[in-house]
Coordinates of C-alpha atoms in Angstrom, one line a residue:
M180 CA 12.2 -21.6 -3.8
S181 CA 11.8 -19.4 -6.9
K182 CA 14.3 -20.1 -9.6
K183 CA 14.9 -16.4 -9.8
W184 CA 15.8 -16.0 -6.1
I185 CA 18.3 -13.2 -6.3
L186 CA 16.2 -11.1 -8.7
G187 CA 13.2 -11.7 -6.3
L188 CA 15.0 -9.6 -3.7
L189 CA 15.0 -6.7 -6.1
F190 CA 11.5 -7.0 -7.3
A191 CA 10.0 -7.7 -3.9
A192 CA 11.5 -4.3 -2.9
L193 CA 10.2 -2.7 -6.0
L194 CA 6.8 -4.1 -5.5
A195 CA 6.7 -2.8 -1.9
L196 CA 7.9 0.6 -3.2
A197 CA 5.2 0.7 -5.9
A198 CA 2.5 -0.3 -3.5
C199 CA 3.3 2.4 -0.9
G200 CA 5.2 5.0 -2.9
N201 CA 2.0 7.0 -3.7
D202 CA 2.3 10.5 -2.0
E203 CA -1.3 10.4 -0.8
E204 CA -0.7 7.0 0.8
A205 CA 2.5 8.2 2.4
K206 CA 0.7 11.2 3.9
K207 CA -2.2 9.0 5.2
E208 CA 0.3 6.7 6.8
G209 CA 1.8 9.7 8.6
Q210 CA -1.6 10.8 9.7
D211 CA -2.5 7.3 10.9
K212 CA 0.6 7.0 13.0
D213 CA -0.9 8.8 16.0
Q214 CA -4.0 6.6 15.9
K215 CA -2.0 3.4 16.0
Q216 CA -0.9 3.9 19.6
E217 CA -4.5 4.3 20.7
Q218 CA -5.6 1.4 18.6
K219 CA -2.9 -0.9 20.2
A220 CA -4.0 0.2 23.6
E221 CA -7.6 -0.6 22.8
E222 CA -6.7 -3.9 21.3
G223 CA -4.7 -4.8 24.4
Q224 CA -7.7 -4.1 26.6
E225 CA -10.0 -6.1 24.3
G226 CA -7.5 -9.0 24.4
Q227 CA -7.5 -9.0 28.1
E228 CA -11.2 -8.8 28.4
G229 CA -12.1 -11.3 25.6
G230 CA -9.1 -13.6 25.8
E231 CA -6.8 -14.8 23.1
G232 CA -9.6 -15.8 20.8
E233 CA -10.5 -12.2 20.1
Q234 CA -7.0 -11.1 19.2
A235 CA -6.4 -10.4 15.5
K236 CA -5.0 -13.4 13.7
M237 CA -2.6 -13.4 10.8
P238 CA -4.4 -14.3 7.6
E239 CA -3.3 -17.2 5.4
P240 CA -2.3 -16.9 1.7
D241 CA -5.2 -18.0 -0.5
L242 CA -3.7 -19.9 -3.4
K243 CA -6.4 -22.6 -4.0
D244 CA -7.4 -21.3 -7.5
T245 CA -3.9 -20.6 -8.9
P246 CA -3.6 -21.9 -12.5
E247 CA -0.7 -24.1 -13.5
V248 CA 0.5 -21.3 -15.8
V249 CA 0.1 -17.9 -14.2
A250 CA 1.3 -15.9 -17.2
E251 CA 3.1 -16.2 -20.5
V252 CA 5.7 -13.6 -21.6
N253 CA 6.7 -13.9 -25.3
G254 CA 6.0 -17.6 -25.1
E255 CA 7.9 -18.1 -21.8
E256 CA 5.7 -19.5 -19.1
I257 CA 5.6 -18.2 -15.5
K258 CA 4.5 -21.4 -13.7
K259 CA 2.3 -21.8 -10.6
E260 CA 5.2 -22.9 -8.4
E261 CA 7.2 -19.8 -9.1
F262 CA 4.3 -17.5 -8.5
E263 CA 3.3 -19.2 -5.2
S264 CA 6.8 -19.1 -3.9
A265 CA 7.1 -15.3 -4.6
Y266 CA 3.6 -14.6 -3.4
K267 CA 4.1 -16.3 -0.1
Q268 CA 7.2 -14.3 0.6
Q269 CA 5.5 -11.0 -0.3
F270 CA 2.3 -12.0 1.5
Q271 CA 4.0 -12.3 4.9
Q272 CA 5.2 -8.7 4.6
A273 CA 1.9 -7.4 3.3
A274 CA -0.1 -9.2 6.0
M275 CA 2.1 -7.8 8.8
Q276 CA 1.7 -4.2 7.4
A277 CA -2.0 -4.7 7.1
Q278 CA -2.3 -6.0 10.7
M279 CA -0.2 -3.0 12.0
S280 CA -2.4 -0.5 10.2
G281 CA -5.6 -2.2 11.2
Q282 CA -6.6 -2.6 7.5
E283 CA -7.8 -5.8 5.7
L284 CA -5.4 -7.3 3.2
D285 CA -6.8 -7.4 -0.3
Q286 CA -5.3 -10.7 -1.6
D287 CA -6.7 -10.2 -5.1
Q288 CA -4.9 -6.9 -5.5
L289 CA -1.7 -8.4 -4.1
K290 CA -1.9 -11.3 -6.5
Q291 CA -2.2 -8.9 -9.4
Q292 CA 0.7 -6.8 -8.2
M293 CA 2.8 -10.0 -7.8
V294 CA 2.1 -11.4 -11.3
E295 CA 2.8 -8.0 -12.8
S296 CA 6.1 -7.9 -11.0
L297 CA 7.0 -11.4 -12.3
V298 CA 6.0 -10.4 -15.8
G299 CA 8.2 -7.4 -15.6
Q300 CA 11.0 -9.5 -14.2
E301 CA 10.8 -11.9 -17.1
L302 CA 10.8 -9.1 -19.6
L303 CA 14.0 -7.8 -18.2
I304 CA 15.6 -11.2 -18.1
Q305 CA 14.7 -11.8 -21.8
E306 CA 16.1 -8.4 -22.7
A307 CA 19.3 -9.0 -20.8
N308 CA 19.8 -12.3 -22.6
N309 CA 19.0 -10.8 -26.0
R310 CA 21.7 -8.2 -25.6
G311 CA 24.4 -10.9 -25.2
Y312 CA 26.0 -9.7 -21.9
E313 CA 28.8 -11.7 -20.3
A314 CA 29.3 -12.4 -16.6
T315 CA 32.8 -12.8 -15.1
Q316 CA 33.6 -14.9 -12.0
E317 CA 34.8 -11.7 -10.3
E318 CA 31.4 -10.0 -10.9
K319 CA 29.5 -13.1 -9.6
D320 CA 31.7 -13.3 -6.5
K321 CA 31.1 -9.6 -5.8
I322 CA 27.3 -10.2 -5.7
L323 CA 27.8 -13.2 -3.3
E324 CA 30.0 -11.1 -1.0
D325 CA 27.4 -8.3 -1.0
L326 CA 24.6 -10.8 -0.2
A327 CA 26.7 -12.4 2.5
E328 CA 27.2 -9.0 4.2
Q329 CA 23.5 -8.1 3.9
N330 CA 22.6 -11.4 5.6
Q331 CA 25.3 -10.9 8.3
L332 CA 27.3 -13.9 7.2
G333 CA 31.1 -13.9 7.4
S334 CA 31.9 -14.8 3.8
K335 CA 30.5 -15.7 0.4
D336 CA 31.4 -19.3 1.1
E337 CA 29.1 -19.2 4.2
F338 CA 26.4 -17.7 2.2
M339 CA 26.8 -20.4 -0.5
A340 CA 26.7 -23.1 2.2
A341 CA 23.4 -21.6 3.6
L342 CA 21.8 -21.7 0.1
E343 CA 22.9 -25.3 -0.4
E344 CA 21.3 -26.2 2.9
Q345 CA 18.1 -24.8 1.5
G346 CA 18.3 -27.2 -1.4
M347 CA 20.0 -25.2 -4.1
S348 CA 22.8 -26.7 -6.1
K349 CA 26.0 -24.9 -6.9
E350 CA 25.1 -25.0 -10.6
E351 CA 21.7 -23.3 -10.0
I352 CA 23.3 -20.7 -7.7
D353 CA 26.0 -19.9 -10.4
S354 CA 23.3 -19.7 -13.1
Q355 CA 21.3 -17.1 -11.1
L356 CA 24.5 -15.1 -10.2
E357 CA 25.3 -14.9 -13.9
L358 CA 21.7 -13.8 -14.6
Q359 CA 22.0 -11.1 -11.9
V360 CA 25.2 -9.7 -13.4
K361 CA 23.5 -9.5 -16.8
M362 CA 20.6 -7.7 -15.2
D363 CA 22.9 -5.2 -13.5
Q364 CA 24.6 -4.6 -16.9
L365 CA 21.2 -4.0 -18.5
I366 CA 20.1 -1.4 -15.9
E367 CA 23.5 0.3 -16.0
E368 CA 23.4 0.6 -19.8
E369 CA 19.9 2.0 -19.8
A370 CA 20.4 4.4 -16.9
G371 CA 23.8 5.8 -17.6
D372 CA 25.4 7.8 -14.8
L373 CA 23.4 7.2 -11.6
E374 CA 25.7 9.0 -9.2
P375 CA 23.6 11.2 -6.9
S376 CA 24.1 14.9 -6.7
E377 CA 24.8 16.7 -3.4
E378 CA 21.3 18.1 -3.6
E379 CA 19.7 14.7 -3.9
L380 CA 21.7 13.4 -1.0
K381 CA 20.7 16.3 1.3
Q382 CA 17.1 15.8 0.3
A383 CA 17.3 12.1 1.2
Y384 CA 18.9 13.0 4.5
E385 CA 16.1 15.5 5.3
Q386 CA 13.5 12.8 4.4
M387 CA 15.2 10.3 6.7
K388 CA 15.1 12.8 9.6
A389 CA 11.5 13.6 8.9
Q390 CA 10.5 9.9 8.9
Q391 CA 12.2 9.3 12.2
E392 CA 10.5 12.3 13.8
Q393 CA 7.2 11.1 12.4
M394 CA 7.8 7.7 14.0
G395 CA 8.7 9.3 17.3
G396 CA 12.3 8.2 17.2
E397 CA 11.4 5.2 19.2
G398 CA 14.7 3.6 20.4
Q399 CA 16.5 5.2 17.5
G400 CA 18.1 8.3 19.1
E401 CA 19.1 11.2 16.9
V402 CA 19.9 10.8 13.2
P403 CA 23.7 10.9 12.8
P404 CA 25.2 13.9 11.1
Y405 CA 24.9 14.3 7.3
E406 CA 28.6 13.6 6.6
E407 CA 28.5 10.4 8.6
M408 CA 25.4 9.2 6.8
K409 CA 26.6 10.3 3.3
P410 CA 28.0 6.9 2.1
Q411 CA 24.8 5.1 3.2
L412 CA 22.7 7.8 1.5
E413 CA 24.7 7.5 -1.7
E414 CA 24.0 3.8 -1.9
Q415 CA 20.3 4.4 -1.0
V416 CA 19.7 7.0 -3.7
K417 CA 21.6 5.0 -6.3
M418 CA 19.5 1.9 -5.6
Q419 CA 16.3 4.1 -5.8
K420 CA 17.4 5.4 -9.2
E421 CA 18.2 1.9 -10.4
G422 CA 14.7 0.8 -9.4
E423 CA 13.1 3.6 -11.2
E424 CA 15.1 2.9 -14.4
A425 CA 14.1 -0.8 -14.1
Q426 CA 10.4 0.2 -13.9
K427 CA 10.7 2.5 -16.9
L428 CA 12.4 -0.3 -19.0
M429 CA 9.8 -2.9 -17.9
K430 CA 7.0 -0.5 -19.0
S431 CA 8.7 0.1 -22.4
L432 CA 9.3 -3.6 -23.0
R433 CA 5.7 -4.5 -21.9
E434 CA 4.3 -2.3 -24.6
E435 CA 6.0 -4.4 -27.3
A436 CA 5.7 -7.8 -25.7
D437 CA 3.2 -10.6 -26.1
V438 CA 1.9 -11.0 -22.5
K439 CA -1.0 -13.2 -21.4
V440 CA -2.0 -13.2 -17.7
H441 CA -4.2 -16.1 -16.5
I442 CA -4.8 -15.0 -12.9

Protein backbone atom coordinates (compact mmCIF):
# COMPACT_ATOMS: atom_id res chain seq x y z
CA MET A 1 0.00 0.00 0.00
CA SER A 2 1.26 3.49 -0.82
CA LYS A 3 2.66 5.36 2.16
CA LYS A 4 0.51 8.31 1.09
CA TRP A 5 -2.75 6.37 1.11
CA ILE A 6 -5.14 9.16 2.11
CA LEU A 7 -3.65 11.66 -0.32
CA GLY A 8 -3.89 9.00 -3.00
CA LEU A 9 -7.67 9.21 -2.78
CA LEU A 10 -7.55 12.89 -3.67
CA PHE A 11 -5.02 12.58 -6.46
CA ALA A 12 -6.64 9.55 -8.03
CA ALA A 13 -9.77 11.65 -8.32
CA LEU A 14 -7.81 14.62 -9.67
CA LEU A 15 -6.06 12.39 -12.18
CA ALA A 16 -9.35 10.99 -13.43
CA LEU A 17 -10.75 14.53 -13.61
CA ALA A 18 -7.76 15.78 -15.58
CA ALA A 19 -7.91 12.84 -17.95
CA CYS A 20 -11.58 13.28 -18.82
CA GLY A 21 -12.22 16.92 -18.00
CA ASN A 22 -11.50 18.14 -21.53
CA ASP A 23 -14.67 19.58 -23.07
CA GLU A 24 -14.15 17.86 -26.37
CA GLU A 25 -13.74 14.51 -24.70
CA ALA A 26 -16.85 15.10 -22.66
CA LYS A 27 -18.82 15.87 -25.81
CA LYS A 28 -17.45 12.82 -27.54
CA GLU A 29 -18.39 10.66 -24.57
CA GLY A 30 -21.96 11.91 -24.86
CA GLN A 31 -22.02 11.21 -28.59
CA ASP A 32 -20.62 7.74 -28.07
CA LYS A 33 -23.28 6.84 -25.51
CA ASP A 34 -25.85 5.83 -28.09
CA GLN A 35 -23.31 3.62 -29.83
CA LYS A 36 -22.50 1.69 -26.66
CA GLN A 37 -25.87 -0.05 -26.52
CA GLU A 38 -25.44 -1.27 -30.09
CA GLN A 39 -21.86 -2.30 -29.38
CA LYS A 40 -22.89 -4.27 -26.30
CA ALA A 41 -25.56 -6.05 -28.27
CA GLU A 42 -23.09 -6.91 -31.03
CA GLU A 43 -20.52 -8.13 -28.50
CA GLY A 44 -23.15 -10.28 -26.86
CA GLN A 45 -23.95 -11.94 -30.18
CA GLU A 46 -20.28 -12.44 -30.97
CA GLY A 47 -19.72 -13.98 -27.55
CA GLN A 48 -22.54 -16.45 -28.11
CA GLU A 49 -21.32 -17.34 -31.57
CA GLY A 50 -17.59 -17.52 -30.81
CA GLY A 51 -17.69 -18.65 -27.18
CA GLU A 52 -15.97 -17.17 -24.16
CA GLY A 53 -12.57 -17.06 -25.88
CA GLU A 54 -13.62 -14.20 -28.12
CA GLN A 55 -14.99 -11.98 -25.38
CA ALA A 56 -12.86 -8.95 -24.51
CA LYS A 57 -10.44 -9.60 -21.67
CA MET A 58 -9.30 -7.09 -19.10
CA PRO A 59 -5.67 -6.10 -19.78
CA GLU A 60 -2.94 -6.53 -17.17
CA PRO A 61 -0.79 -3.66 -15.85
CA ASP A 62 2.60 -3.60 -17.59
CA LEU A 63 5.19 -2.77 -14.94
CA LYS A 64 8.15 -4.89 -16.02
CA ASP A 65 10.39 -1.92 -16.92
CA THR A 66 9.64 0.25 -13.90
CA PRO A 67 12.91 1.74 -12.53
CA GLU A 68 13.73 1.51 -8.84
CA VAL A 69 13.41 5.29 -8.56
CA VAL A 70 10.57 6.62 -10.72
CA ALA A 71 11.18 10.32 -10.02
CA GLU A 72 13.10 12.73 -7.81
CA VAL A 73 11.48 15.88 -6.42
CA ASN A 74 13.90 18.33 -4.82
CA GLY A 75 16.04 15.36 -3.84
CA GLU A 76 13.13 13.30 -2.45
CA GLU A 77 12.74 9.97 -4.26
CA ILE A 78 9.47 8.49 -5.48
CA LYS A 79 10.26 4.80 -5.42
CA LYS A 80 9.10 1.93 -7.59
CA GLU A 81 6.89 0.42 -4.89
CA GLU A 82 4.91 3.62 -4.36
CA PHE A 83 4.45 4.16 -8.09
CA GLU A 84 3.34 0.58 -8.74
CA SER A 85 0.83 0.63 -5.89
CA ALA A 86 -0.73 3.86 -7.15
CA TYR A 87 -0.59 2.74 -10.79
CA LYS A 88 -2.35 -0.56 -10.15
CA GLN A 89 -5.19 1.23 -8.39
CA GLN A 90 -5.63 3.75 -11.19
CA PHE A 91 -5.13 1.08 -13.86
CA GLN A 92 -8.19 -0.86 -12.74
CA GLN A 93 -10.42 2.17 -13.20
CA ALA A 94 -8.86 3.16 -16.52
CA ALA A 95 -9.07 -0.40 -17.89
CA MET A 96 -12.76 -0.65 -17.04
CA GLN A 97 -13.47 2.70 -18.69
CA ALA A 98 -11.53 1.68 -21.79
CA GLN A 99 -13.38 -1.63 -22.00
CA MET A 100 -16.77 0.07 -21.69
CA SER A 101 -15.91 2.58 -24.41
CA GLY A 102 -14.39 -0.05 -26.69
CA GLN A 103 -11.07 1.83 -26.81
CA GLU A 104 -7.58 0.47 -26.22
CA LEU A 105 -5.88 1.56 -23.01
CA ASP A 106 -2.64 3.50 -23.57
CA GLN A 107 -0.51 2.35 -20.64
CA ASP A 108 2.42 4.60 -21.53
CA GLN A 109 0.16 7.63 -21.31
CA LEU A 110 -1.39 6.40 -18.07
CA LYS A 111 2.08 5.92 -16.55
CA GLN A 112 3.05 9.47 -17.43
CA GLN A 113 -0.16 10.80 -15.91
CA MET A 114 0.43 8.79 -12.74
CA VAL A 115 4.04 9.86 -12.26
CA GLU A 116 3.07 13.50 -12.82
CA SER A 117 0.33 13.10 -10.22
CA LEU A 118 2.82 11.65 -7.72
CA VAL A 119 5.30 14.44 -8.45
CA GLY A 120 2.61 17.04 -7.85
CA GLN A 121 1.58 15.26 -4.67
CA GLU A 122 5.16 15.28 -3.37
CA LEU A 123 5.50 18.99 -4.17
CA LEU A 124 2.40 19.77 -2.11
CA ILE A 125 3.62 17.61 0.77
CA GLN A 126 6.98 19.40 0.82
CA GLU A 127 5.28 22.80 0.71
CA ALA A 128 2.90 21.87 3.54
CA ASN A 129 5.82 20.74 5.69
CA ASN A 130 7.84 23.85 4.85
CA ARG A 131 5.04 26.14 6.09
CA GLY A 132 5.09 24.55 9.54
CA TYR A 133 1.42 23.64 9.87
CA GLU A 134 0.20 21.81 13.01
CA ALA A 135 -2.42 19.04 13.18
CA THR A 136 -4.66 18.59 16.23
CA GLN A 137 -6.13 15.25 17.29
CA GLU A 138 -9.60 16.66 16.69
CA GLU A 139 -8.72 17.44 13.07
CA LYS A 140 -7.28 13.96 12.53
CA ASP A 141 -10.35 12.34 14.08
CA LYS A 142 -12.59 14.35 11.75
CA ILE A 143 -10.81 12.93 8.69
CA LEU A 144 -11.18 9.41 10.06
CA GLU A 145 -14.88 9.95 10.69
CA ASP A 146 -15.39 11.27 7.15
CA LEU A 147 -13.51 8.34 5.64
CA ALA A 148 -15.48 5.87 7.77
CA GLU A 149 -18.72 7.38 6.50
CA GLN A 150 -17.53 7.32 2.89
CA ASN A 151 -16.64 3.65 3.24
CA GLN A 152 -19.95 2.86 4.97
CA LEU A 153 -18.33 1.87 8.24
CA GLY A 154 -20.00 2.65 11.54
CA SER A 155 -17.21 4.57 13.23
CA LYS A 156 -13.64 5.81 12.94
CA ASP A 157 -12.57 2.91 15.15
CA GLU A 158 -14.00 0.42 12.64
CA PHE A 159 -12.18 2.21 9.85
CA MET A 160 -8.92 2.13 11.82
CA ALA A 161 -9.41 -1.58 12.44
CA ALA A 162 -9.97 -2.19 8.72
CA LEU A 163 -6.72 -0.36 7.89
CA GLU A 164 -4.80 -2.32 10.50
CA GLU A 165 -6.14 -5.54 8.98
CA GLN A 166 -4.55 -4.41 5.70
CA GLY A 167 -1.18 -4.19 7.43
CA MET A 168 -0.96 -0.54 8.49
CA SER A 169 0.26 0.32 11.96
CA LYS A 170 -1.44 2.92 14.16
CA GLU A 171 1.70 5.05 13.97
CA GLU A 172 1.65 5.02 10.16
CA ILE A 173 -2.06 5.86 10.05
CA ASP A 174 -1.57 8.73 12.50
CA SER A 175 1.34 10.05 10.45
CA GLN A 176 -0.72 10.11 7.28
CA LEU A 177 -3.68 11.72 9.04
CA GLU A 178 -1.37 14.47 10.26
CA LEU A 179 -0.07 14.95 6.74
CA GLN A 180 -3.60 15.13 5.34
CA VAL A 181 -4.55 17.84 7.86
CA LYS A 182 -1.52 19.86 6.80
CA MET A 183 -2.47 19.42 3.16
CA ASP A 184 -5.97 20.65 3.88
CA GLN A 185 -4.53 23.70 5.63
CA LEU A 186 -2.28 24.39 2.66
CA ILE A 187 -5.12 24.32 0.15
CA GLU A 188 -7.36 26.43 2.39
CA GLU A 189 -4.65 29.06 2.80
CA GLU A 190 -4.02 29.19 -0.94
CA ALA A 191 -7.66 29.14 -2.00
CA GLY A 192 -9.25 31.44 0.57
CA ASP A 193 -13.06 31.42 0.66
CA LEU A 194 -14.32 28.48 -1.40
CA GLU A 195 -17.99 28.73 -0.50
CA PRO A 196 -19.96 28.28 -3.74
CA SER A 197 -22.39 30.93 -4.93
CA GLU A 198 -26.05 30.25 -5.62
CA GLU A 199 -25.32 30.58 -9.34
CA GLU A 200 -22.56 27.94 -9.15
CA LEU A 201 -24.84 25.55 -7.27
CA LYS A 202 -27.65 25.92 -9.78
CA GLN A 203 -25.21 25.41 -12.64
CA ALA A 204 -23.96 22.20 -10.99
CA TYR A 205 -27.55 21.05 -10.53
CA GLU A 206 -28.35 21.61 -14.22
CA GLN A 207 -25.21 19.69 -15.20
CA MET A 208 -26.27 16.80 -12.98
CA LYS A 209 -29.69 16.71 -14.61
CA ALA A 210 -28.16 16.86 -18.09
CA GLN A 211 -25.77 14.00 -17.30
CA GLN A 212 -28.59 11.80 -16.05
CA GLU A 213 -30.67 12.54 -19.14
CA GLN A 214 -27.65 11.73 -21.30
CA MET A 215 -27.26 8.39 -19.54
CA GLY A 216 -30.90 7.63 -20.05
CA GLY A 217 -31.67 7.77 -16.34
CA GLU A 218 -31.18 4.02 -16.10
CA GLY A 219 -32.54 2.89 -12.75
CA GLN A 220 -32.05 6.37 -11.34
CA GLY A 221 -35.49 7.90 -11.56
CA GLU A 222 -35.82 11.68 -11.57
CA VAL A 223 -33.19 13.96 -10.07
CA PRO A 224 -34.43 15.22 -6.67
CA PRO A 225 -35.44 18.88 -6.41
CA TYR A 226 -32.72 21.52 -6.19
CA GLU A 227 -33.32 22.38 -2.53
CA GLU A 228 -33.05 18.74 -1.56
CA MET A 229 -29.79 18.34 -3.47
CA LYS A 230 -28.28 21.64 -2.30
CA PRO A 231 -26.15 20.30 0.59
CA GLN A 232 -24.65 17.63 -1.67
CA LEU A 233 -24.05 20.18 -4.42
CA GLU A 234 -22.29 22.53 -1.99
CA GLU A 235 -19.87 19.78 -1.01
CA GLN A 236 -19.36 18.75 -4.62
CA VAL A 237 -18.61 22.27 -5.87
CA LYS A 238 -16.32 23.00 -2.93
CA MET A 239 -14.32 19.82 -3.57
CA GLN A 240 -14.04 20.74 -7.24
CA LYS A 241 -12.69 24.18 -6.30
CA GLU A 242 -10.20 22.63 -3.89
CA GLY A 243 -9.01 20.31 -6.64
CA GLU A 244 -8.56 23.22 -9.03
CA GLU A 245 -6.58 25.19 -6.43
CA ALA A 246 -4.39 22.14 -5.76
CA GLN A 247 -3.65 21.86 -9.48
CA LYS A 248 -2.73 25.55 -9.69
CA LEU A 249 -0.40 25.29 -6.71
CA MET A 250 1.23 22.12 -8.07
CA LYS A 251 1.89 23.88 -11.36
CA SER A 252 3.41 26.89 -9.61
CA LEU A 253 5.62 24.77 -7.35
CA ARG A 254 6.73 22.64 -10.30
CA GLU A 255 8.11 25.69 -12.10
CA GLU A 256 10.55 26.35 -9.23
CA ALA A 257 11.30 22.73 -8.31
CA ASP A 258 14.14 20.39 -9.24
CA VAL A 259 12.24 17.45 -10.74
CA LYS A 260 13.73 14.44 -12.52
CA VAL A 261 11.42 11.82 -14.02
CA HIS A 262 12.91 8.43 -14.90
CA ILE A 263 9.96 6.69 -16.53
